[in-house]
Structure formats: C-alpha cells, structure tokens
Short mmCIF file of C-alpha atoms in Angstrom, two decimals:
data_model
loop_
_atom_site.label_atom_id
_atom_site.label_comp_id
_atom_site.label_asym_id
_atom_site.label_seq_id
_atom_site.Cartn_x
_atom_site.Cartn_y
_atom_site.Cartn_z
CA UNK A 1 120.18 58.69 133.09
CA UNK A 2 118.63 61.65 131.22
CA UNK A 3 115.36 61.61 129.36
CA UNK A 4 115.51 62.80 126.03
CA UNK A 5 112.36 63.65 124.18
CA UNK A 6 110.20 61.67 126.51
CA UNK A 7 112.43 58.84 125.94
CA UNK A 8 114.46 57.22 128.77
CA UNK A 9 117.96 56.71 127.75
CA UNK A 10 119.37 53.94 130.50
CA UNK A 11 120.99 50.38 130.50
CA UNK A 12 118.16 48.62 130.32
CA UNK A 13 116.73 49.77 126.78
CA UNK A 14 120.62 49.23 125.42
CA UNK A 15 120.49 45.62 126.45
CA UNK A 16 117.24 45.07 124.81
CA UNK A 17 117.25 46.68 121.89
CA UNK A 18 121.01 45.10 121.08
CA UNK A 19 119.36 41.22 122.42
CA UNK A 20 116.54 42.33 119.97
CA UNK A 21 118.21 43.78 116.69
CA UNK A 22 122.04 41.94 117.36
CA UNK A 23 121.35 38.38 119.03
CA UNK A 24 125.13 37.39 118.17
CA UNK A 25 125.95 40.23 121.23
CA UNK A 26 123.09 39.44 123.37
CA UNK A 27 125.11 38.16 126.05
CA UNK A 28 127.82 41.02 125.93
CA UNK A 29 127.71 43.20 128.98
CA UNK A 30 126.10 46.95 128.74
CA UNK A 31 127.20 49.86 131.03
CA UNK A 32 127.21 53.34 130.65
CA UNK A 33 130.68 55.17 129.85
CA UNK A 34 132.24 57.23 132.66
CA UNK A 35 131.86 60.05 130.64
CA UNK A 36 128.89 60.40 128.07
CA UNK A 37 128.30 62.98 125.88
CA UNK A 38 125.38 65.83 125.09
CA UNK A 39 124.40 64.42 121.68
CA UNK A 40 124.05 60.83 122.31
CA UNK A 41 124.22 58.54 125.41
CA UNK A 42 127.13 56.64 124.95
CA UNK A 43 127.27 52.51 126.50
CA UNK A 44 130.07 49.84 126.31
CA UNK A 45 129.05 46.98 124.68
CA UNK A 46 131.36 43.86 125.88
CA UNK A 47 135.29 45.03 125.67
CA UNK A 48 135.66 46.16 122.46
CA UNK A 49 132.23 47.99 121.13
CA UNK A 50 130.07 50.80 122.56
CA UNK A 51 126.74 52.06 121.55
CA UNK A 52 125.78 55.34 121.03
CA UNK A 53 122.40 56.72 121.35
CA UNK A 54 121.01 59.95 119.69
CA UNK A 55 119.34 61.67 122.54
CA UNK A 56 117.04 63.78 120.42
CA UNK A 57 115.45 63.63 116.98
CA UNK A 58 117.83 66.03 115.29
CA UNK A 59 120.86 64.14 116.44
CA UNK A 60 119.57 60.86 115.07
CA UNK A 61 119.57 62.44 111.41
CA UNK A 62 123.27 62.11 111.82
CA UNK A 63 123.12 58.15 112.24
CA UNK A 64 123.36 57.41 108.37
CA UNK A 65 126.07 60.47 107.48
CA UNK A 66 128.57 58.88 109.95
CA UNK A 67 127.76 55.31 108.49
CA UNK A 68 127.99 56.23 105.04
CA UNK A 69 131.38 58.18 104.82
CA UNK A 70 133.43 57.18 108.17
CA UNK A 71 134.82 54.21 106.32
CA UNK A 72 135.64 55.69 103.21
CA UNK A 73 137.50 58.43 105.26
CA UNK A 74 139.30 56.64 107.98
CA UNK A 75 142.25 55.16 105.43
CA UNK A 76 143.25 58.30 104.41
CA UNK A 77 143.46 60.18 107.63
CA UNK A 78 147.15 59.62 110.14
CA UNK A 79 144.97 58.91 113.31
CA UNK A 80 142.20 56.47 114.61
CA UNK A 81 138.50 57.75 113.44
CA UNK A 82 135.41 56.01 115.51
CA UNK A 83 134.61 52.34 113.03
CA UNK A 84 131.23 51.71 112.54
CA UNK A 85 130.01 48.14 112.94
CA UNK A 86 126.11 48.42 112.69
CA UNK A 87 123.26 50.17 112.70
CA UNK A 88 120.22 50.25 114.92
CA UNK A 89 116.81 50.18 113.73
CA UNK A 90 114.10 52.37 115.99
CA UNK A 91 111.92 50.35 118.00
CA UNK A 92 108.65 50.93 119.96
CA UNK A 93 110.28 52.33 123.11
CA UNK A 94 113.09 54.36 121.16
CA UNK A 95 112.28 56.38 118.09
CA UNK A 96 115.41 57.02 116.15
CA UNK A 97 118.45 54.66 114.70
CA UNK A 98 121.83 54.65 116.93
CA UNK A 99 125.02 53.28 116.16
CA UNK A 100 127.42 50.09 117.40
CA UNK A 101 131.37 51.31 116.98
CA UNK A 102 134.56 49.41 117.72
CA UNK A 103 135.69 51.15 121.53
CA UNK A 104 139.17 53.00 120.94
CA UNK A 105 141.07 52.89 123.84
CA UNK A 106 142.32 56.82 125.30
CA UNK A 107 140.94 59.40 127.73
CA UNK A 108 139.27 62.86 126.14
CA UNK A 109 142.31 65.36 125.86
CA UNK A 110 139.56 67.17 128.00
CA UNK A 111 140.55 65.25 131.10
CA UNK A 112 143.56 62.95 129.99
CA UNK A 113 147.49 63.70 130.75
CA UNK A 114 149.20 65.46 127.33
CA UNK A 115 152.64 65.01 127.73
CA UNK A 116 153.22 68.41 125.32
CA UNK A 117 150.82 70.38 124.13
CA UNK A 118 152.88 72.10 121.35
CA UNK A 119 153.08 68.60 119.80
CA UNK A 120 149.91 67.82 120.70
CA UNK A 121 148.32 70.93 118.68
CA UNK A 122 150.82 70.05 115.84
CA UNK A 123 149.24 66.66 115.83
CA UNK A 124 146.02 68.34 115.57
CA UNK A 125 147.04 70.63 112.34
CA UNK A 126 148.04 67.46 110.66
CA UNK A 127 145.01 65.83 110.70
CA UNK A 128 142.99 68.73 109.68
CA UNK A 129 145.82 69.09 106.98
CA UNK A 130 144.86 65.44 105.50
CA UNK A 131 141.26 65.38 106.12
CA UNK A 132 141.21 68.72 104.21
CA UNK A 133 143.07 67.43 101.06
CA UNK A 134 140.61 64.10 100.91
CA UNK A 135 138.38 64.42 97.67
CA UNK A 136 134.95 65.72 98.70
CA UNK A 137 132.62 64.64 96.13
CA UNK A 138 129.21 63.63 96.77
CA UNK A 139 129.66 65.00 100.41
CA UNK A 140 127.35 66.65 102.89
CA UNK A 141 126.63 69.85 103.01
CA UNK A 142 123.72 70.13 105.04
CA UNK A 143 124.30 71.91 108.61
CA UNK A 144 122.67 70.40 111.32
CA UNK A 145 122.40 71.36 114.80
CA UNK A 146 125.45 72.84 116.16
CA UNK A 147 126.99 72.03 112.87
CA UNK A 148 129.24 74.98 111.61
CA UNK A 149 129.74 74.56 108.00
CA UNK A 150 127.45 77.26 106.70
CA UNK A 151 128.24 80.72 106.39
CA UNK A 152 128.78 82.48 109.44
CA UNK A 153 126.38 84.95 109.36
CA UNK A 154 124.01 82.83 109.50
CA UNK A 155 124.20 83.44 113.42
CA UNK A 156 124.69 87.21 113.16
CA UNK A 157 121.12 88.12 114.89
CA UNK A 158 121.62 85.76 117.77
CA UNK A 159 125.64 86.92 118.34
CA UNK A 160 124.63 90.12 118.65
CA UNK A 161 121.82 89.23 121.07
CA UNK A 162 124.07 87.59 122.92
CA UNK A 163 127.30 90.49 122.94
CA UNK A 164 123.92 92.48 124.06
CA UNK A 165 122.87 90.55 126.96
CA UNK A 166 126.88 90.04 128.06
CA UNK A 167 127.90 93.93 127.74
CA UNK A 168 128.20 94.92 131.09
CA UNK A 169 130.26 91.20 131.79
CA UNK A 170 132.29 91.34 128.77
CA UNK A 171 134.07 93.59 126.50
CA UNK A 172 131.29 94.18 124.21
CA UNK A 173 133.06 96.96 121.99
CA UNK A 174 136.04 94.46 121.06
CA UNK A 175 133.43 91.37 120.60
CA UNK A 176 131.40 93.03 117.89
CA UNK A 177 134.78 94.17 116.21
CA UNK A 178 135.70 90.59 116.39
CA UNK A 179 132.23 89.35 115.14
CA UNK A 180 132.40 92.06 112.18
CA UNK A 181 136.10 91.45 111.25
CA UNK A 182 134.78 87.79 110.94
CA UNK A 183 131.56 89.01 108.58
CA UNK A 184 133.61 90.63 106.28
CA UNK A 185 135.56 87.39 104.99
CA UNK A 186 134.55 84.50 102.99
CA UNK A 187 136.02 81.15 101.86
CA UNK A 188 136.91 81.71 98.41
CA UNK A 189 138.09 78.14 97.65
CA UNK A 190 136.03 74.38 96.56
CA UNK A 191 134.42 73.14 100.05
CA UNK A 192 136.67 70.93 102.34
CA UNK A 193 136.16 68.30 104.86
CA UNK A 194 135.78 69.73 108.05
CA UNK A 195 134.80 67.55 111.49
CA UNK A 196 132.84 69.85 112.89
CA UNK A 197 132.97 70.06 116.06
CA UNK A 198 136.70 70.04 116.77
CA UNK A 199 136.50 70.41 120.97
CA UNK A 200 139.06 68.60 123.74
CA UNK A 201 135.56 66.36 124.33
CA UNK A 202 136.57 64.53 120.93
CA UNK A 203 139.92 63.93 120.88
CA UNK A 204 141.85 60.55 122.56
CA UNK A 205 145.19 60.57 124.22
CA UNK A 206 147.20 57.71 125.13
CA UNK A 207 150.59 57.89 126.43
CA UNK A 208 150.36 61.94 126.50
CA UNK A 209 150.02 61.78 122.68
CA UNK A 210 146.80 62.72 120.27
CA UNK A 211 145.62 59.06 119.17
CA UNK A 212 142.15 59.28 117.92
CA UNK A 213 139.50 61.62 116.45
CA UNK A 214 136.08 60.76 117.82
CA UNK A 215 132.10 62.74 117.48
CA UNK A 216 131.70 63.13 113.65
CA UNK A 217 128.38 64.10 113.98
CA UNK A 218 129.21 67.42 112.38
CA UNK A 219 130.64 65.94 109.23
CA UNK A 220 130.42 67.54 106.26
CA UNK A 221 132.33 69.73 103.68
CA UNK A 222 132.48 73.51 103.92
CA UNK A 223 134.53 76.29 105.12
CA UNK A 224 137.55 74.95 107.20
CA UNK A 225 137.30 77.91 110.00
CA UNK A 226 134.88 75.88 111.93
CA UNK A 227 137.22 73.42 113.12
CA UNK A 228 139.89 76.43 113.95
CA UNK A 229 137.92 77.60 117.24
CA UNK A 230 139.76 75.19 118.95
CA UNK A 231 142.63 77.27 118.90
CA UNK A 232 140.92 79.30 121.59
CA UNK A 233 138.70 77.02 123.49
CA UNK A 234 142.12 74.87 124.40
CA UNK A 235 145.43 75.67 123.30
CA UNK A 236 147.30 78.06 125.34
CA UNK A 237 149.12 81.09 123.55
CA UNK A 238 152.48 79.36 122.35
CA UNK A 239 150.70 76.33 121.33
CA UNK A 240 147.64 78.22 119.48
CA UNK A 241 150.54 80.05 117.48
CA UNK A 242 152.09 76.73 116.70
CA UNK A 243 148.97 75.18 115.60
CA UNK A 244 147.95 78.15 113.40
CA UNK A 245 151.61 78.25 111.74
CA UNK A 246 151.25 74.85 110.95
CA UNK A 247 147.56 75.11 109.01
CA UNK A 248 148.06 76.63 105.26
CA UNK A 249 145.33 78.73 105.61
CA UNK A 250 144.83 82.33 104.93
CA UNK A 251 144.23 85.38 107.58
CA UNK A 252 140.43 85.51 106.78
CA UNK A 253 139.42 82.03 107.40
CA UNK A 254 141.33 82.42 111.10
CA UNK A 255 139.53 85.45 111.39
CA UNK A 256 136.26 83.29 110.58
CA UNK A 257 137.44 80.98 112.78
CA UNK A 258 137.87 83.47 115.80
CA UNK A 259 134.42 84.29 115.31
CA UNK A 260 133.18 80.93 115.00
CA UNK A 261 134.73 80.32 118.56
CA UNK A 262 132.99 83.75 119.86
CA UNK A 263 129.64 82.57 118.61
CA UNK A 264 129.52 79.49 120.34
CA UNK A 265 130.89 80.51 123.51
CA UNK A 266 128.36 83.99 123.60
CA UNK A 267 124.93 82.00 123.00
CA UNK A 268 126.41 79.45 125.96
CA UNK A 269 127.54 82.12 128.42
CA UNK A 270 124.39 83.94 127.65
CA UNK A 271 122.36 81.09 127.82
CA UNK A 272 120.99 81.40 124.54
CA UNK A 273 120.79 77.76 124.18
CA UNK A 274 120.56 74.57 126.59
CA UNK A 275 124.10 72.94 127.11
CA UNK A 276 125.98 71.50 129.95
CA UNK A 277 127.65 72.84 133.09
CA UNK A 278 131.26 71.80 131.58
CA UNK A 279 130.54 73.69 128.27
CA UNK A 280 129.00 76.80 130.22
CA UNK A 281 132.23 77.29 132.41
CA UNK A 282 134.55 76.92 129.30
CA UNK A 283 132.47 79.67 127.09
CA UNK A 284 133.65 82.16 129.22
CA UNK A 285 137.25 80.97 129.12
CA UNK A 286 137.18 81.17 125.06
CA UNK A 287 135.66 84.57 125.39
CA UNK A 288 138.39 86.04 127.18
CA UNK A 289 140.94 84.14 125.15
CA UNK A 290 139.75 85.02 121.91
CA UNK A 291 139.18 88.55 122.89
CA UNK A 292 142.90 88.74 124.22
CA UNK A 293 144.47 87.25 121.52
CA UNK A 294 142.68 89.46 119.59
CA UNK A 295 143.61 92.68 121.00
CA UNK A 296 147.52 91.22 120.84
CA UNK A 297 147.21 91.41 117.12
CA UNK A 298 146.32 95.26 116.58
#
C-alpha cells in the first residue's frame, strides 16, 4: 500500500482505527478493494460497508462536504449515490477524518461490460439533468483540488504551459483555439449542482446498465461544463452526440466543457501534476478526441 503524507495507508491501521472508533464492527473483516482510487484508499468493511481513506490532507477537507449533503441529495437523484454511515475521527497514527459507506454492488464503467453505450451516455445526461434541477441553497462553492467548479481561467497560465511543452507532440495551433474558444464564454445562469469529477472511474454498471454514481469529492455548485468532459474522455462519437443532445445546455458551456477536458488531460500528458499510469495513458486519448471533434465542427 502507498504512503501518503508520511502516513501508511494499509489493512492494518483500517482494522484498528474501526475496533477503536466503531467497536459494534470490530469483528467485521477489512481488505483492500481490487481497485482503489487516487484520492483515498478505499477497504471493505464486512459485506456490505467499505472505508475510505483520504490519502492526503487536502482530500480529507472533503470528509464533512460528502457527509453533510449526500443524504439530502440521494432522494432526488434516479440512480444509487455512495450512503454515508459514519465518520472517522483522526487518531495518533492517521491525521485526517475518513468515511464508512454502505458497498454498492457494480464494476467501474472503466473496466465493467456496458451492454450499449448510447443508452448508457443517455443514462448519464439524466442524472446530470436531475442533479442540476435540485435546489442549491446553502451549497459549496469552494474548489478544492482537482475540483472544477471555478471559472476556467483560473488554469489559463498552466494550459498554456502545458500546450507549450506538448507542441511538437500535439496540435498546438488547434489546442489554444480550443482553450481560447473556451475563455471567451461564461455561465450566465444561478450555480448548479455539479459532481465534479464525472470520469468512467466513478460510475457502476451492473447488468451492462449505469447503476450508481460514486467519488463526490468534487461536490459543489457551479458551472455545469465541468462534468461535460466526459463526453471526450469516454464516449465514442455517436454516443458523445447523443449525450450532448440530450443535456439542455447552451453551445458555450460545451465549449467550456471541451476545454475543461483539454485542461486536465494537457497538465497530465505533460506531467504538470502527479497522477496515475491509467489517467496518464487516457490524457492523451481525450486530447486527440477533443481536438478531432473539434475540428469536425468548423
């Protein structure tokens, strides 16, 4: 297991800090998840509960967000939405609170069987359709991390770093027209709900179908082009045209959205900022698909 911060993330400091904080589940089993994520270390806890684990300071300040407001948003949303059952406290051998969920059952739609992904992205649209329309007083606004509900340009300095240290692998020309295109627009609207961080890492199939949304560390309410970059990262062409037809939302914020996708994908392929190997081999799939699907619509 990884260290994070100095602090060794493994089975071992799961099981005691759950026999320390949650006696009742002392005697549930604790093992890491096949597949764990880059903000927190993620453990099953018995059959039914799993324990996530911020794996640095910044991802910790999350903690109390997703406690607070998952609850009051998971009745009003069509799929499954991760159900908080405690919080963690820090200790003397880990510095930060963590979480205890419910476990949903379904593979990542980054490795799981879709049965059709035209459905699949319509599935998608829906969801951002209802947790757009939810009432967003009171809510957070505060980016954090790799959060993306601030204004874009907020990463203009370190896009164009990147476009500069990619131009002889990319096509730098059409990336900064893509990046300025972006600029120029502005949601013009109340904030929204947006997730996030809207990747094939946090959304659950079953039975081919979407089932669950999962990760809402990036919670908050802002400009709903941030969880549009999706469109690129992992639908194909026919699908990323169904899932933008069925969104009701306006030319700029997919432009915003197209460059939301570039962003994150340039500082990864240019190695900007630390990430994983499965994140650094899909940046410079989004690249080329956002900078061929923008080309198609000149």
């Amino acid at each position: 297991m990884e260290k994070s911060e100095g602090v060794n993330i493994n089975t071992a400091l799961v099981r005691h800090l759950v026999e320390s904080q949650f006696p009742q589940w002392k005697d549930l089993p604790v093992q890491p998840v096949a597949i764990g994520g880059w903000d927190n270390r993620t453990f099953h806890l018995g059959k039914h509960m799993l324990v996530r684990m911020p794996s640095a300071e910044e991802y910790s300040l999350k903690v109390k967000k997703e406690q607070k407001w998952l609850p009051i948003l998971s009745p009003l949303l069509p799929l499954p939405i991760p159900e908080p059952l405690a919080i963690g406290e820090p200790a003397a051998n880990y510095p930060w609170r963590w979480s205890i969920y419910r476990w949903i059952e379904g593979e990542t739609a980054a490795c799981g069987y879709i049965a059709d992904l035209d459905n699949f992205a319509i599935s998608l649209a829906q969801f951002l359709i209802e947790l757009q329309s939810i009432d967003t007083t009171g809510g957070p606004q505060e980016p954090q991390s790799f959060s993306q509900i601030g204004v874009l340009a907020t990463y203009d300095s370190e896009t164009r770093q990147a476009i500069a240290v990619l131009k002889n692998k990319i096509d730098a020309v059409a990336a900064i027209d893509i990046w300025e295109k972006a600029l120029e627009t502005t949601w013009q609207n109340s904030p929204v709900w947006v997730h996030g961080d809207v990747s094939s890492g946090n959304l659950l199939v079953q039975d081919g179908k979407l089932s669950a949304v999962i990760d809402f560390g990036g919670l908050g309410i802002g400009d709903p082009a941030c969880d549009l970059a999706i469109a690129w990262k992992f639908f194909q062409k026919k699908s990323r045209e169904i899932f933008r037809e069925t969104l009701p939302l306006d030319a700029g914020t997919w432009a915003r959205g197209r460059g939301w996708a570039l962003w994150k994908a340039l500082i990864v392929a240019a190695g900007l900022v630390e990430t994983n190997a499965v994140e650094a081999a899909q940046a410079w799939h989004t690249i080329d698909e956002v900078i061929k699907d923008f080309k198609c619509r000149l």
